[in-house]
mmCIF file of C-alpha atoms and ligand atoms in Angstrom:
data_model
loop_
_atom_site.group_PDB
_atom_site.id
_atom_site.type_symbol
_atom_site.label_atom_id
_atom_site.label_comp_id
_atom_site.label_asym_id
_atom_site.label_seq_id
_atom_site.Cartn_x
_atom_site.Cartn_y
_atom_site.Cartn_z
ATOM 1 C CA MET A 1 1.111 27.357 7.639
ATOM 2 C CA SER A 2 -1.285 26.777 10.552
ATOM 3 C CA ASN A 3 -4.136 24.280 10.345
ATOM 4 C CA GLU A 4 -6.599 27.128 10.223
ATOM 5 C CA GLU A 5 -4.801 28.832 7.355
ATOM 6 C CA GLN A 6 -4.687 25.571 5.438
ATOM 7 C CA LEU A 7 -8.345 24.858 6.074
ATOM 8 C CA SER A 8 -9.258 28.355 4.955
ATOM 9 C CA LEU A 9 -7.908 27.494 1.506
ATOM 10 C CA PHE A 10 -11.014 25.419 1.067
ATOM 11 C CA ASP A 11 -13.284 28.388 1.876
ATOM 12 C CA LEU A 12 -11.736 30.438 -0.865
ATOM 13 C CA LEU A 13 -12.280 27.821 -3.506
ATOM 14 C CA PRO A 14 -15.527 28.004 -5.428
ATOM 15 C CA ASP A 15 -16.002 24.456 -6.763
ATOM 16 C CA GLY A 16 -15.151 21.797 -4.219
ATOM 17 C CA GLU A 17 -13.029 18.976 -5.519
ATOM 18 C CA ALA A 18 -11.686 20.473 -8.747
ATOM 19 C CA SER A 19 -10.509 23.573 -6.919
ATOM 20 C CA THR A 20 -9.017 21.514 -4.126
ATOM 21 C CA ARG A 21 -7.024 19.639 -6.762
ATOM 22 C CA SER A 22 -5.546 22.797 -8.195
ATOM 23 C CA ALA A 23 -4.674 24.062 -4.720
ATOM 24 C CA PHE A 24 -2.678 20.877 -4.019
ATOM 25 C CA GLY A 25 -1.193 21.062 -7.493
ATOM 26 C CA SER A 26 0.340 24.390 -6.635
ATOM 27 C CA ASP A 27 2.217 22.676 -3.828
ATOM 28 C CA LEU A 28 -0.031 23.644 -0.947
ATOM 29 C CA ILE A 29 0.159 20.448 1.039
ATOM 30 C CA PRO A 30 -2.317 19.601 3.791
ATOM 31 C CA THR A 31 0.189 18.818 6.492
ATOM 32 C CA SER A 32 -2.365 17.954 9.136
ATOM 33 C CA ALA A 33 -4.104 14.606 9.079
ATOM 34 C CA LYS A 34 -7.265 16.560 10.004
ATOM 35 C CA ILE A 35 -7.303 18.009 6.509
ATOM 36 C CA PRO A 36 -8.708 15.564 3.992
ATOM 37 C CA ILE A 37 -7.099 14.571 0.724
ATOM 38 C CA PRO A 38 -10.190 13.940 -1.387
ATOM 39 C CA PRO A 39 -10.419 11.261 -4.082
ATOM 40 C CA GLY A 40 -9.375 12.740 -7.407
ATOM 41 C CA THR A 41 -6.684 14.948 -5.889
ATOM 42 C CA TYR A 42 -3.899 13.403 -7.962
ATOM 43 C CA GLN A 43 -3.762 12.920 -11.701
ATOM 44 C CA THR A 44 -0.572 10.843 -11.618
ATOM 45 C CA LEU A 45 1.375 8.626 -9.243
ATOM 46 C CA ASP A 46 4.366 10.944 -9.691
ATOM 47 C CA GLN A 47 2.362 13.862 -8.298
ATOM 48 C CA LEU A 48 1.336 11.716 -5.357
ATOM 49 C CA ALA A 49 4.915 10.554 -4.681
ATOM 50 C CA ASN A 50 6.181 14.109 -4.902
ATOM 51 C CA HIS A 51 3.610 15.183 -2.347
ATOM 52 C CA CYS A 52 4.430 12.256 -0.018
ATOM 53 C CA ASN A 53 8.059 13.320 0.089
ATOM 54 C CA LYS A 54 6.959 16.642 1.554
ATOM 55 C CA CYS A 55 4.244 15.151 3.745
ATOM 56 C CA ASP A 56 4.106 15.836 7.444
ATOM 57 C CA ARG A 57 0.665 14.451 8.209
ATOM 58 C CA CYS A 58 2.031 12.214 10.980
ATOM 59 C CA ARG A 59 5.181 11.935 13.076
ATOM 60 C CA LEU A 60 6.759 9.352 10.727
ATOM 61 C CA GLY A 61 7.653 12.224 8.394
ATOM 62 C CA ASP A 62 10.155 13.475 10.997
ATOM 63 C CA THR A 63 12.435 10.452 10.765
ATOM 64 C CA ARG A 64 12.188 9.270 7.156
ATOM 65 C CA ILE A 65 14.976 9.455 4.591
ATOM 66 C CA HIS A 66 12.547 8.874 1.712
ATOM 67 C CA ALA A 67 8.817 8.467 1.518
ATOM 68 C CA VAL A 68 8.296 5.071 -0.087
ATOM 69 C CA VAL A 69 5.346 5.068 -2.449
ATOM 70 C CA GLY A 70 5.088 2.379 -5.127
ATOM 71 C CA ARG A 71 7.056 0.393 -7.654
ATOM 72 C CA GLY A 72 6.093 -1.844 -10.543
ATOM 73 C CA ASN A 73 3.608 -1.334 -13.333
ATOM 74 C CA PRO A 74 1.255 1.619 -12.685
ATOM 75 C CA GLN A 75 -1.343 -0.187 -14.850
ATOM 76 C CA ALA A 76 -0.801 -3.605 -13.293
ATOM 77 C CA PRO A 77 -3.710 -6.026 -12.864
ATOM 78 C CA ILE A 78 -2.450 -6.958 -9.381
ATOM 79 C CA MET A 79 -1.680 -4.574 -6.532
ATOM 80 C CA ILE A 80 0.245 -5.838 -3.512
ATOM 81 C CA VAL A 81 -0.136 -3.831 -0.311
ATOM 82 C CA GLY A 82 2.403 -4.258 2.482
ATOM 83 C CA GLU A 83 2.707 -2.723 5.933
ATOM 84 C CA ALA A 84 5.398 -0.031 5.921
ATOM 85 C CA PRO A 85 8.938 0.514 4.648
ATOM 86 C CA GLY A 86 11.916 -0.946 6.470
ATOM 87 C CA GLN A 87 15.499 0.311 6.412
ATOM 88 C CA ASN A 88 16.310 -0.748 2.823
ATOM 89 C CA GLU A 89 13.109 0.810 1.562
ATOM 90 C CA ASP A 90 13.676 4.040 3.520
ATOM 91 C CA GLU A 91 17.170 4.290 2.043
ATOM 92 C CA THR A 92 16.169 3.577 -1.560
ATOM 93 C CA GLY A 93 12.664 5.065 -1.653
ATOM 94 C CA LEU A 94 11.298 1.802 -3.108
ATOM 95 C CA PRO A 95 8.951 -0.690 -1.427
ATOM 96 C CA PHE A 96 9.883 -4.318 -0.789
ATOM 97 C CA VAL A 97 13.525 -4.217 -1.870
ATOM 98 C CA GLY A 98 14.995 -5.917 1.227
ATOM 99 C CA LYS A 99 14.958 -9.648 2.034
ATOM 100 C CA ALA A 100 11.152 -9.809 2.285
ATOM 101 C CA GLY A 101 10.910 -8.093 -1.098
ATOM 102 C CA GLN A 102 13.346 -10.523 -2.696
ATOM 103 C CA LEU A 103 11.268 -13.414 -1.419
ATOM 104 C CA LEU A 104 8.126 -11.735 -2.734
ATOM 105 C CA GLU A 105 9.727 -11.542 -6.207
ATOM 106 C CA LYS A 106 10.475 -15.283 -6.059
ATOM 107 C CA ILE A 107 6.914 -16.075 -5.013
ATOM 108 C CA LEU A 108 5.565 -14.065 -7.954
ATOM 109 C CA ALA A 109 8.054 -15.599 -10.391
ATOM 110 C CA ALA A 110 6.989 -19.098 -9.288
ATOM 111 C CA VAL A 111 3.634 -18.496 -11.023
ATOM 112 C CA GLY A 112 5.042 -16.492 -13.926
ATOM 113 C CA LEU A 113 4.261 -13.034 -12.534
ATOM 114 C CA SER A 114 6.774 -10.210 -12.679
ATOM 115 C CA SER A 115 6.778 -7.088 -10.563
ATOM 116 C CA GLU A 116 7.608 -5.004 -13.637
ATOM 117 C CA LYS A 117 4.721 -6.213 -15.768
ATOM 118 C CA ASP A 118 1.966 -7.721 -13.653
ATOM 119 C CA VAL A 119 2.219 -6.069 -10.262
ATOM 120 C CA TYR A 120 2.236 -2.693 -8.533
ATOM 121 C CA ILE A 121 3.640 -2.845 -4.976
ATOM 122 C CA CYS A 122 2.929 -0.318 -2.234
ATOM 123 C CA ASN A 123 2.302 -0.060 1.508
ATOM 124 C CA VAL A 124 -0.304 1.064 4.014
ATOM 125 C CA ASN A 125 2.272 3.515 5.384
ATOM 126 C CA ASN A 126 4.741 5.330 3.175
ATOM 127 C CA CYS A 127 7.274 6.275 5.860
ATOM 128 C CA ARG A 128 9.391 3.926 7.956
ATOM 129 C CA PRO A 129 8.275 3.577 11.582
ATOM 130 C CA PRO A 130 11.199 3.858 14.050
ATOM 131 C CA ASN A 131 12.781 0.438 14.731
ATOM 132 C CA ASN A 132 10.336 -1.084 12.255
ATOM 133 C CA ARG A 133 7.508 -1.038 14.777
ATOM 134 C CA VAL A 134 3.962 -1.610 13.546
ATOM 135 C CA PRO A 135 2.420 1.682 12.353
ATOM 136 C CA LYS A 136 -0.036 3.228 14.836
ATOM 137 C CA PRO A 137 -3.710 3.742 13.962
ATOM 138 C CA ASP A 138 -3.342 7.525 13.602
ATOM 139 C CA GLU A 139 -0.329 7.040 11.294
ATOM 140 C CA ILE A 140 -2.292 4.577 9.179
ATOM 141 C CA ALA A 141 -5.235 6.993 9.028
ATOM 142 C CA ALA A 142 -2.971 9.910 8.025
ATOM 143 C CA CYS A 143 -1.505 7.900 5.136
ATOM 144 C CA LYS A 144 -4.710 6.177 4.005
ATOM 145 C CA PRO A 145 -5.715 8.782 1.402
ATOM 146 C CA TYR A 146 -2.442 8.080 -0.418
ATOM 147 C CA LEU A 147 -3.245 4.375 -0.510
ATOM 148 C CA LEU A 148 -6.781 5.043 -1.724
ATOM 149 C CA GLU A 149 -5.496 7.354 -4.438
ATOM 150 C CA GLN A 150 -2.992 4.723 -5.581
ATOM 151 C CA ILE A 151 -5.801 2.162 -5.797
ATOM 152 C CA ARG A 152 -7.931 4.604 -7.797
ATOM 153 C CA LEU A 153 -5.103 5.482 -10.206
ATOM 154 C CA VAL A 154 -3.760 1.935 -10.724
ATOM 155 C CA ASN A 155 -7.266 0.427 -10.731
ATOM 156 C CA PRO A 156 -6.087 -3.167 -10.199
ATOM 157 C CA LYS A 157 -8.259 -6.218 -10.813
ATOM 158 C CA ILE A 158 -6.910 -7.941 -7.705
ATOM 159 C CA ILE A 159 -5.506 -6.521 -4.460
ATOM 160 C CA LEU A 160 -3.281 -8.737 -2.305
ATOM 161 C CA LEU A 161 -3.001 -7.641 1.316
ATOM 162 C CA THR A 162 0.169 -8.936 2.944
ATOM 163 C CA GLY A 163 -0.301 -9.466 6.671
ATOM 164 C CA ALA A 164 -2.787 -8.306 9.262
ATOM 165 C CA THR A 165 -1.744 -4.628 9.230
ATOM 166 C CA ALA A 166 -2.441 -4.324 5.507
ATOM 167 C CA VAL A 167 -5.821 -6.047 5.888
ATOM 168 C CA LYS A 168 -6.833 -3.883 8.831
ATOM 169 C CA GLY A 169 -5.357 -0.711 7.338
ATOM 170 C CA LEU A 170 -7.317 -0.978 4.112
ATOM 171 C CA THR A 171 -10.513 -2.806 5.035
ATOM 172 C CA GLY A 172 -10.773 -2.408 8.823
ATOM 173 C CA ASP A 173 -11.076 -6.203 9.183
ATOM 174 C CA LYS A 174 -9.377 -7.144 12.443
ATOM 175 C CA ARG A 175 -9.423 -10.935 12.047
ATOM 176 C CA GLY A 176 -6.147 -12.793 12.378
ATOM 177 C CA ILE A 177 -4.257 -13.256 9.121
ATOM 178 C CA THR A 178 -3.917 -17.023 9.546
ATOM 179 C CA LYS A 179 -7.738 -17.271 9.658
ATOM 180 C CA ILE A 180 -8.432 -15.266 6.524
ATOM 181 C CA ARG A 181 -5.388 -15.775 4.281
ATOM 182 C CA GLY A 182 -6.172 -17.366 0.973
ATOM 183 C CA THR A 183 -9.826 -16.304 1.024
ATOM 184 C CA TRP A 184 -11.266 -13.900 -1.499
ATOM 185 C CA MET A 185 -12.990 -10.891 0.005
ATOM 186 C CA GLU A 186 -14.694 -7.871 -1.487
ATOM 187 C CA TRP A 187 -13.781 -4.361 -0.405
ATOM 188 C CA GLU A 188 -15.455 -1.375 -2.078
ATOM 189 C CA GLY A 189 -16.366 -3.598 -5.030
ATOM 190 C CA ARG A 190 -12.770 -4.758 -5.459
ATOM 191 C CA LEU A 191 -11.486 -8.291 -5.275
ATOM 192 C CA CYS A 192 -8.967 -8.715 -2.449
ATOM 193 C CA MET A 193 -7.072 -11.609 -0.937
ATOM 194 C CA PRO A 194 -5.219 -11.468 2.378
ATOM 195 C CA ILE A 195 -1.928 -13.372 2.184
ATOM 196 C CA LEU A 196 0.843 -13.997 4.698
ATOM 197 C CA HIS A 197 3.562 -11.351 4.907
ATOM 198 C CA PRO A 198 6.811 -12.507 3.225
ATOM 199 C CA ALA A 199 8.765 -11.467 6.359
ATOM 200 C CA TYR A 200 6.735 -14.079 8.266
ATOM 201 C CA LEU A 201 7.832 -16.685 5.729
ATOM 202 C CA LEU A 202 11.463 -15.687 6.253
ATOM 203 C CA ARG A 203 11.065 -16.455 9.959
ATOM 204 C CA ASN A 204 9.432 -19.824 9.186
ATOM 205 C CA PRO A 205 11.595 -21.595 6.611
ATOM 206 C CA SER A 206 9.790 -24.992 6.679
ATOM 207 C CA LYS A 207 8.172 -26.124 3.421
ATOM 208 C CA GLU A 208 6.172 -28.933 5.048
ATOM 209 C CA SER A 209 2.531 -29.286 4.146
ATOM 210 C CA GLY A 210 0.600 -26.690 6.180
ATOM 211 C CA SER A 211 3.680 -24.495 6.818
ATOM 212 C CA PRO A 212 3.525 -20.736 5.988
ATOM 213 C CA LYS A 213 5.544 -21.277 2.784
ATOM 214 C CA TRP A 214 3.261 -24.114 1.724
ATOM 215 C CA LEU A 215 0.194 -21.972 2.417
ATOM 216 C CA MET A 216 1.666 -19.124 0.370
ATOM 217 C CA TRP A 217 2.232 -21.518 -2.517
ATOM 218 C CA GLN A 218 -1.463 -22.475 -2.430
ATOM 219 C CA ASP A 219 -2.515 -18.822 -2.273
ATOM 220 C CA ILE A 220 -0.330 -17.528 -5.079
ATOM 221 C CA GLN A 221 -1.527 -20.327 -7.349
ATOM 222 C CA ALA A 222 -5.125 -19.305 -6.577
ATOM 223 C CA VAL A 223 -4.218 -15.704 -7.472
ATOM 224 C CA ARG A 224 -2.676 -16.789 -10.778
ATOM 225 C CA ALA A 225 -5.765 -18.883 -11.584
ATOM 226 C CA LYS A 226 -8.090 -15.964 -10.773
ATOM 227 C CA LEU A 227 -6.089 -13.589 -12.959
ATOM 228 C CA ASP A 228 -6.218 -16.054 -15.860
ATOM 229 C CA GLU A 229 -9.980 -16.419 -15.325
ATOM 230 C CA LEU A 230 -10.476 -12.635 -15.309
ATOM 231 C CA ASN A 231 -8.364 -12.298 -18.471
ATOM 232 C CA SER A 232 -10.168 -15.046 -20.383
HETATM 233 N N1 URA B 301 7.739 -4.881 4.549
HETATM 234 C C1 URA B 301 6.656 -4.201 4.146
HETATM 235 O O1 URA B 301 5.551 -4.430 4.623
HETATM 236 N N2 URA B 301 6.828 -3.274 3.221
HETATM 237 C C2 URA B 301 7.986 -3.015 2.651
HETATM 238 O O2 URA B 301 8.057 -2.152 1.778
HETATM 239 C C3 URA B 301 9.108 -3.755 3.076
HETATM 240 C C4 URA B 301 8.972 -4.685 4.026
#
């Protein structure tokens, strides 16, 4: 279907958002990033994931095995947002299942958090970039509605942004991750904390005071304390 044909779907629909929703529901997928995916499009994460596996809004759709949407508890109080799937994730369709993901699980477990109960994990981009390169701005923009819809549906109390790409992709903040990690920030009324990416920790194994692993330990303890405070 051409862009024009897809856009014309919107003309035919009488009531804006609700009608748009039913159009997508009947499997008419806006395959151009120029066509918006409005908030409220999806009623469930399954619908969203289904749609992502047919998505062609950017070139990353051409080379994926699976679109990688989310894993964990869809009602979790904490959402963790990564950059983009790697090879293991592309093969399995699940985010953070490779070495970085295993380390992430250990970090969470160290403060009594489990990815099944307390956390929902997703990425700024749902398809693997070739050779694991950083996703390009137009790819991030094409995928952003899916991230926003996941945030709306999961409605987490805390969002952890792992690495600079996640921070920039969601909030637009271009500051270096080492400057802003461990600080609470507000985005669209939501409580967010940038943290180091677990892959960065894998490349820096030191546990010395001030090392990336040490900093992560400080940050995850602050997250645990904030969650306890919000729950009390
Ligand atoms: N790195 C990420 O940022 N996301 C994944 O899903 C895996 C590795």
